[in-house]
Amino acid sequence: MMGLALMSGAGTMMPSGRPTPTGLEVPRWITLKSSRVRARQGPGLDYRIMWEYRAAGLPVQVIAETREWRKICDPDGSVAWIHRTVASGRRSVFNRTDQAIPIRTGRSATASIRAMFSPRSIVSLDECEEGWCRVRARKIRGWVPEREVFGTQSRALCNAARPAGPGRDTP
């Protein structure tokens, strides 16, 4: 229970109360650099590989870190450790639903639709403001409701104290 309380606000402290090794906030968003990223059970090459991510650009949330490793929460609510070199500070969002999300010309549900954000797809994120996020895919730019995409939430989506492994764990 205490871990959940400590994770509720972003800061440069780990859930244990120690400063983060990078000096960056936890939780924070990163993306996977490559289409083959190994998800490990712990922070080191000697830990078992549990699965492999095959989606370059996938947004994941850093919920804890060591100097070289990031403990992440993915769109399925699974927790894993990845090496820092396979992650990027670039931002993206993921449509984790089975429904297309309209990409609109402005920050309004009544703005005209410029394109559709396909289910289980990734687009680049420019910024979020007033509940809307400006996204881009190739030459298309537009706005989607922040609540409808994965990759923008400010609270920790998985408990940092939970061991690595598959499963949903949203506090």
mmCIF file of C-alpha atoms in Angstrom:
data_model
loop_
_atom_site.group_PDB
_atom_site.id
_atom_site.type_symbol
_atom_site.label_atom_id
_atom_site.label_comp_id
_atom_site.label_asym_id
_atom_site.label_seq_id
_atom_site.Cartn_x
_atom_site.Cartn_y
_atom_site.Cartn_z
ATOM 1 C CA MET A 1 0.000 0.000 0.000
ATOM 2 C CA MET A 2 2.838 2.389 0.819
ATOM 3 C CA GLY A 3 4.397 1.876 -2.638
ATOM 4 C CA LEU A 4 1.211 3.085 -4.267
ATOM 5 C CA ALA A 5 1.183 6.240 -2.185
ATOM 6 C CA LEU A 6 4.800 6.998 -3.006
ATOM 7 C CA MET A 7 4.178 6.542 -6.738
ATOM 8 C CA SER A 8 1.192 8.857 -6.923
ATOM 9 C CA GLY A 9 3.215 11.992 -7.659
ATOM 10 C CA ALA A 10 5.995 12.347 -10.201
ATOM 11 C CA GLY A 11 9.381 13.337 -8.904
ATOM 12 C CA THR A 12 13.084 12.667 -9.086
ATOM 13 C CA MET A 13 12.832 10.141 -6.272
ATOM 14 C CA MET A 14 12.512 6.380 -6.636
ATOM 15 C CA PRO A 15 9.638 4.587 -4.880
ATOM 16 C CA SER A 16 12.181 3.647 -2.189
ATOM 17 C CA GLY A 17 12.783 7.347 -1.469
ATOM 18 C CA ARG A 18 16.270 7.387 -3.054
ATOM 19 C CA PRO A 19 17.034 9.902 -5.829
ATOM 20 C CA THR A 20 16.723 8.523 -9.360
ATOM 21 C CA PRO A 21 20.118 7.607 -10.896
ATOM 22 C CA THR A 22 19.368 9.739 -13.987
ATOM 23 C CA GLY A 23 17.933 12.716 -12.108
ATOM 24 C CA LEU A 24 14.833 12.384 -14.324
ATOM 25 C CA GLU A 25 11.273 12.036 -13.074
ATOM 26 C CA VAL A 26 9.693 8.696 -12.250
ATOM 27 C CA PRO A 27 7.190 7.905 -13.586
ATOM 28 C CA ARG A 28 8.014 9.208 -17.080
ATOM 29 C CA TRP A 29 7.381 8.192 -20.671
ATOM 30 C CA ILE A 30 9.901 6.752 -23.118
ATOM 31 C CA THR A 31 9.594 4.769 -26.345
ATOM 32 C CA LEU A 32 11.213 1.563 -27.522
ATOM 33 C CA LYS A 33 13.914 2.310 -30.130
ATOM 34 C CA SER A 34 13.873 -0.990 -31.948
ATOM 35 C CA SER A 35 11.448 -3.638 -33.137
ATOM 36 C CA ARG A 36 13.226 -6.231 -30.975
ATOM 37 C CA VAL A 37 13.519 -5.283 -27.298
ATOM 38 C CA ARG A 38 14.038 -7.973 -24.675
ATOM 39 C CA ALA A 39 11.895 -7.776 -21.544
ATOM 40 C CA ARG A 40 13.857 -9.123 -18.591
ATOM 41 C CA GLN A 41 12.799 -10.267 -15.143
ATOM 42 C CA GLY A 42 15.380 -8.040 -13.451
ATOM 43 C CA PRO A 43 17.943 -5.284 -14.084
ATOM 44 C CA GLY A 44 20.814 -7.212 -15.667
ATOM 45 C CA LEU A 45 21.848 -9.505 -18.504
ATOM 46 C CA ASP A 46 21.863 -12.464 -16.114
ATOM 47 C CA TYR A 47 18.083 -12.158 -15.567
ATOM 48 C CA ARG A 48 15.715 -14.326 -17.600
ATOM 49 C CA ILE A 49 14.223 -12.929 -20.824
ATOM 50 C CA MET A 50 10.442 -13.126 -20.327
ATOM 51 C CA TRP A 51 9.373 -11.941 -23.792
ATOM 52 C CA GLU A 52 10.428 -9.668 -26.629
ATOM 53 C CA TYR A 53 8.688 -6.444 -27.637
ATOM 54 C CA ARG A 54 8.322 -6.175 -31.410
ATOM 55 C CA ALA A 55 7.045 -2.625 -31.809
ATOM 56 C CA ALA A 56 9.535 0.180 -32.383
ATOM 57 C CA GLY A 57 8.127 3.448 -31.040
ATOM 58 C CA LEU A 58 5.885 1.768 -28.455
ATOM 59 C CA PRO A 59 5.357 4.103 -25.483
ATOM 60 C CA VAL A 60 6.196 2.585 -22.097
ATOM 61 C CA GLN A 61 6.221 4.181 -18.669
ATOM 62 C CA VAL A 62 9.389 4.102 -16.542
ATOM 63 C CA ILE A 63 8.275 3.247 -12.997
ATOM 64 C CA ALA A 64 11.747 2.641 -11.476
ATOM 65 C CA GLU A 65 15.337 2.651 -12.690
ATOM 66 C CA THR A 66 18.952 1.812 -12.036
ATOM 67 C CA ARG A 67 21.826 3.570 -13.778
ATOM 68 C CA GLU A 68 21.651 1.155 -16.755
ATOM 69 C CA TRP A 69 18.151 -0.386 -16.563
ATOM 70 C CA ARG A 70 14.555 0.872 -16.685
ATOM 71 C CA LYS A 71 11.630 -0.912 -15.016
ATOM 72 C CA ILE A 72 8.693 -0.271 -17.306
ATOM 73 C CA CYS A 73 4.920 -0.616 -17.464
ATOM 74 C CA ASP A 74 3.583 -1.432 -20.934
ATOM 75 C CA PRO A 75 0.129 -0.950 -22.555
ATOM 76 C CA ASP A 76 -1.004 -4.373 -21.314
ATOM 77 C CA GLY A 77 -0.105 -3.539 -17.704
ATOM 78 C CA SER A 78 2.901 -5.877 -17.753
ATOM 79 C CA VAL A 79 6.095 -4.967 -15.892
ATOM 80 C CA ALA A 80 9.594 -5.654 -17.252
ATOM 81 C CA TRP A 81 13.178 -4.418 -17.166
ATOM 82 C CA ILE A 82 14.825 -3.095 -20.347
ATOM 83 C CA HIS A 83 18.324 -1.721 -20.924
ATOM 84 C CA ARG A 84 18.587 2.068 -21.258
ATOM 85 C CA THR A 85 20.152 1.814 -24.736
ATOM 86 C CA VAL A 86 16.969 0.331 -26.265
ATOM 87 C CA ALA A 87 14.859 3.288 -25.109
ATOM 88 C CA SER A 88 14.421 6.802 -26.457
ATOM 89 C CA GLY A 89 13.131 10.027 -24.939
ATOM 90 C CA ARG A 90 10.996 10.602 -28.051
ATOM 91 C CA ARG A 91 7.301 10.580 -27.298
ATOM 92 C CA SER A 92 4.543 8.600 -28.944
ATOM 93 C CA VAL A 93 1.041 7.408 -28.114
ATOM 94 C CA PHE A 94 -0.621 4.049 -28.678
ATOM 95 C CA ASN A 95 -4.237 3.271 -29.519
ATOM 96 C CA ARG A 96 -4.674 0.172 -27.374
ATOM 97 C CA THR A 97 -8.354 -0.204 -28.257
ATOM 98 C CA ASP A 98 -10.054 -2.097 -31.073
ATOM 99 C CA GLN A 99 -11.659 1.139 -32.337
ATOM 100 C CA ALA A 100 -10.202 3.821 -34.601
ATOM 101 C CA ILE A 101 -9.816 7.238 -32.946
ATOM 102 C CA PRO A 102 -10.562 10.331 -35.061
ATOM 103 C CA ILE A 103 -7.578 12.664 -35.520
ATOM 104 C CA ARG A 104 -9.183 16.105 -35.620
ATOM 105 C CA THR A 105 -8.075 19.430 -37.091
ATOM 106 C CA GLY A 106 -8.475 21.184 -33.730
ATOM 107 C CA ARG A 107 -8.898 20.576 -29.994
ATOM 108 C CA SER A 108 -12.622 19.930 -30.161
ATOM 109 C CA ALA A 109 -14.922 16.943 -30.614
ATOM 110 C CA THR A 110 -16.697 19.000 -33.289
ATOM 111 C CA ALA A 111 -13.541 19.842 -35.298
ATOM 112 C CA SER A 112 -13.412 18.120 -38.659
ATOM 113 C CA ILE A 113 -11.714 14.726 -38.926
ATOM 114 C CA ARG A 114 -8.354 14.796 -40.689
ATOM 115 C CA ALA A 115 -7.562 11.051 -40.408
ATOM 116 C CA MET A 116 -8.255 7.982 -38.295
ATOM 117 C CA PHE A 117 -5.817 6.589 -35.701
ATOM 118 C CA SER A 118 -6.066 2.849 -36.353
ATOM 119 C CA PRO A 119 -6.524 0.313 -33.539
ATOM 120 C CA ARG A 120 -3.299 -1.063 -32.000
ATOM 121 C CA SER A 121 -1.238 1.634 -33.783
ATOM 122 C CA ILE A 122 1.459 4.100 -32.752
ATOM 123 C CA VAL A 123 1.799 7.773 -33.748
ATOM 124 C CA SER A 124 4.282 10.437 -32.669
ATOM 125 C CA LEU A 125 3.257 12.819 -29.897
ATOM 126 C CA ASP A 126 4.054 16.532 -30.118
ATOM 127 C CA GLU A 127 2.283 17.921 -27.042
ATOM 128 C CA CYS A 128 -0.821 17.688 -24.885
ATOM 129 C CA GLU A 129 -2.877 20.642 -23.681
ATOM 130 C CA GLU A 130 -6.368 21.115 -22.300
ATOM 131 C CA GLY A 131 -7.192 17.379 -22.574
ATOM 132 C CA TRP A 132 -6.087 17.077 -26.206
ATOM 133 C CA CYS A 133 -2.839 15.744 -27.710
ATOM 134 C CA ARG A 134 -1.307 16.884 -30.979
ATOM 135 C CA VAL A 135 -0.084 13.843 -32.872
ATOM 136 C CA ARG A 136 1.608 13.253 -36.195
ATOM 137 C CA ALA A 137 2.042 10.366 -38.574
ATOM 138 C CA ARG A 138 4.022 11.059 -41.721
ATOM 139 C CA LYS A 139 2.600 14.348 -43.070
ATOM 140 C CA ILE A 140 -0.647 14.174 -41.098
ATOM 141 C CA ARG A 141 -0.962 16.282 -37.951
ATOM 142 C CA GLY A 142 -3.975 16.649 -35.738
ATOM 143 C CA TRP A 143 -5.523 16.279 -32.298
ATOM 144 C CA VAL A 144 -6.853 13.297 -30.318
ATOM 145 C CA PRO A 145 -8.500 13.275 -26.872
ATOM 146 C CA GLU A 146 -5.783 12.644 -24.270
ATOM 147 C CA ARG A 147 -7.947 10.159 -22.338
ATOM 148 C CA GLU A 148 -8.289 7.903 -25.406
ATOM 149 C CA VAL A 149 -4.584 7.158 -25.913
ATOM 150 C CA PHE A 150 -1.872 5.339 -23.960
ATOM 151 C CA GLY A 151 1.333 7.269 -23.335
ATOM 152 C CA THR A 152 0.294 10.525 -21.660
ATOM 153 C CA GLN A 153 -0.866 9.647 -18.138
ATOM 154 C CA SER A 154 1.031 11.426 -15.351
ATOM 155 C CA ARG A 155 0.327 8.906 -12.598
ATOM 156 C CA ALA A 156 2.144 5.567 -12.369
ATOM 157 C CA LEU A 157 0.139 2.920 -14.202
ATOM 158 C CA CYS A 158 1.856 -0.061 -12.551
ATOM 159 C CA ASN A 159 3.088 -0.531 -8.999
ATOM 160 C CA ALA A 160 6.897 -0.202 -9.012
ATOM 161 C CA ALA A 161 7.141 -2.709 -6.141
ATOM 162 C CA ARG A 162 5.471 -5.440 -8.219
ATOM 163 C CA PRO A 163 7.832 -8.083 -9.605
ATOM 164 C CA ALA A 164 8.362 -8.155 -13.356
ATOM 165 C CA GLY A 165 5.898 -10.256 -15.300
ATOM 166 C CA PRO A 166 2.711 -10.185 -17.351
ATOM 167 C CA GLY A 167 -0.576 -8.927 -16.023
ATOM 168 C CA ARG A 168 -2.725 -5.935 -15.363
ATOM 169 C CA ASP A 169 -1.891 -3.829 -12.327
ATOM 170 C CA THR A 170 -3.411 -0.368 -12.460
ATOM 171 C CA PRO A 171 -3.700 1.362 -9.083
#
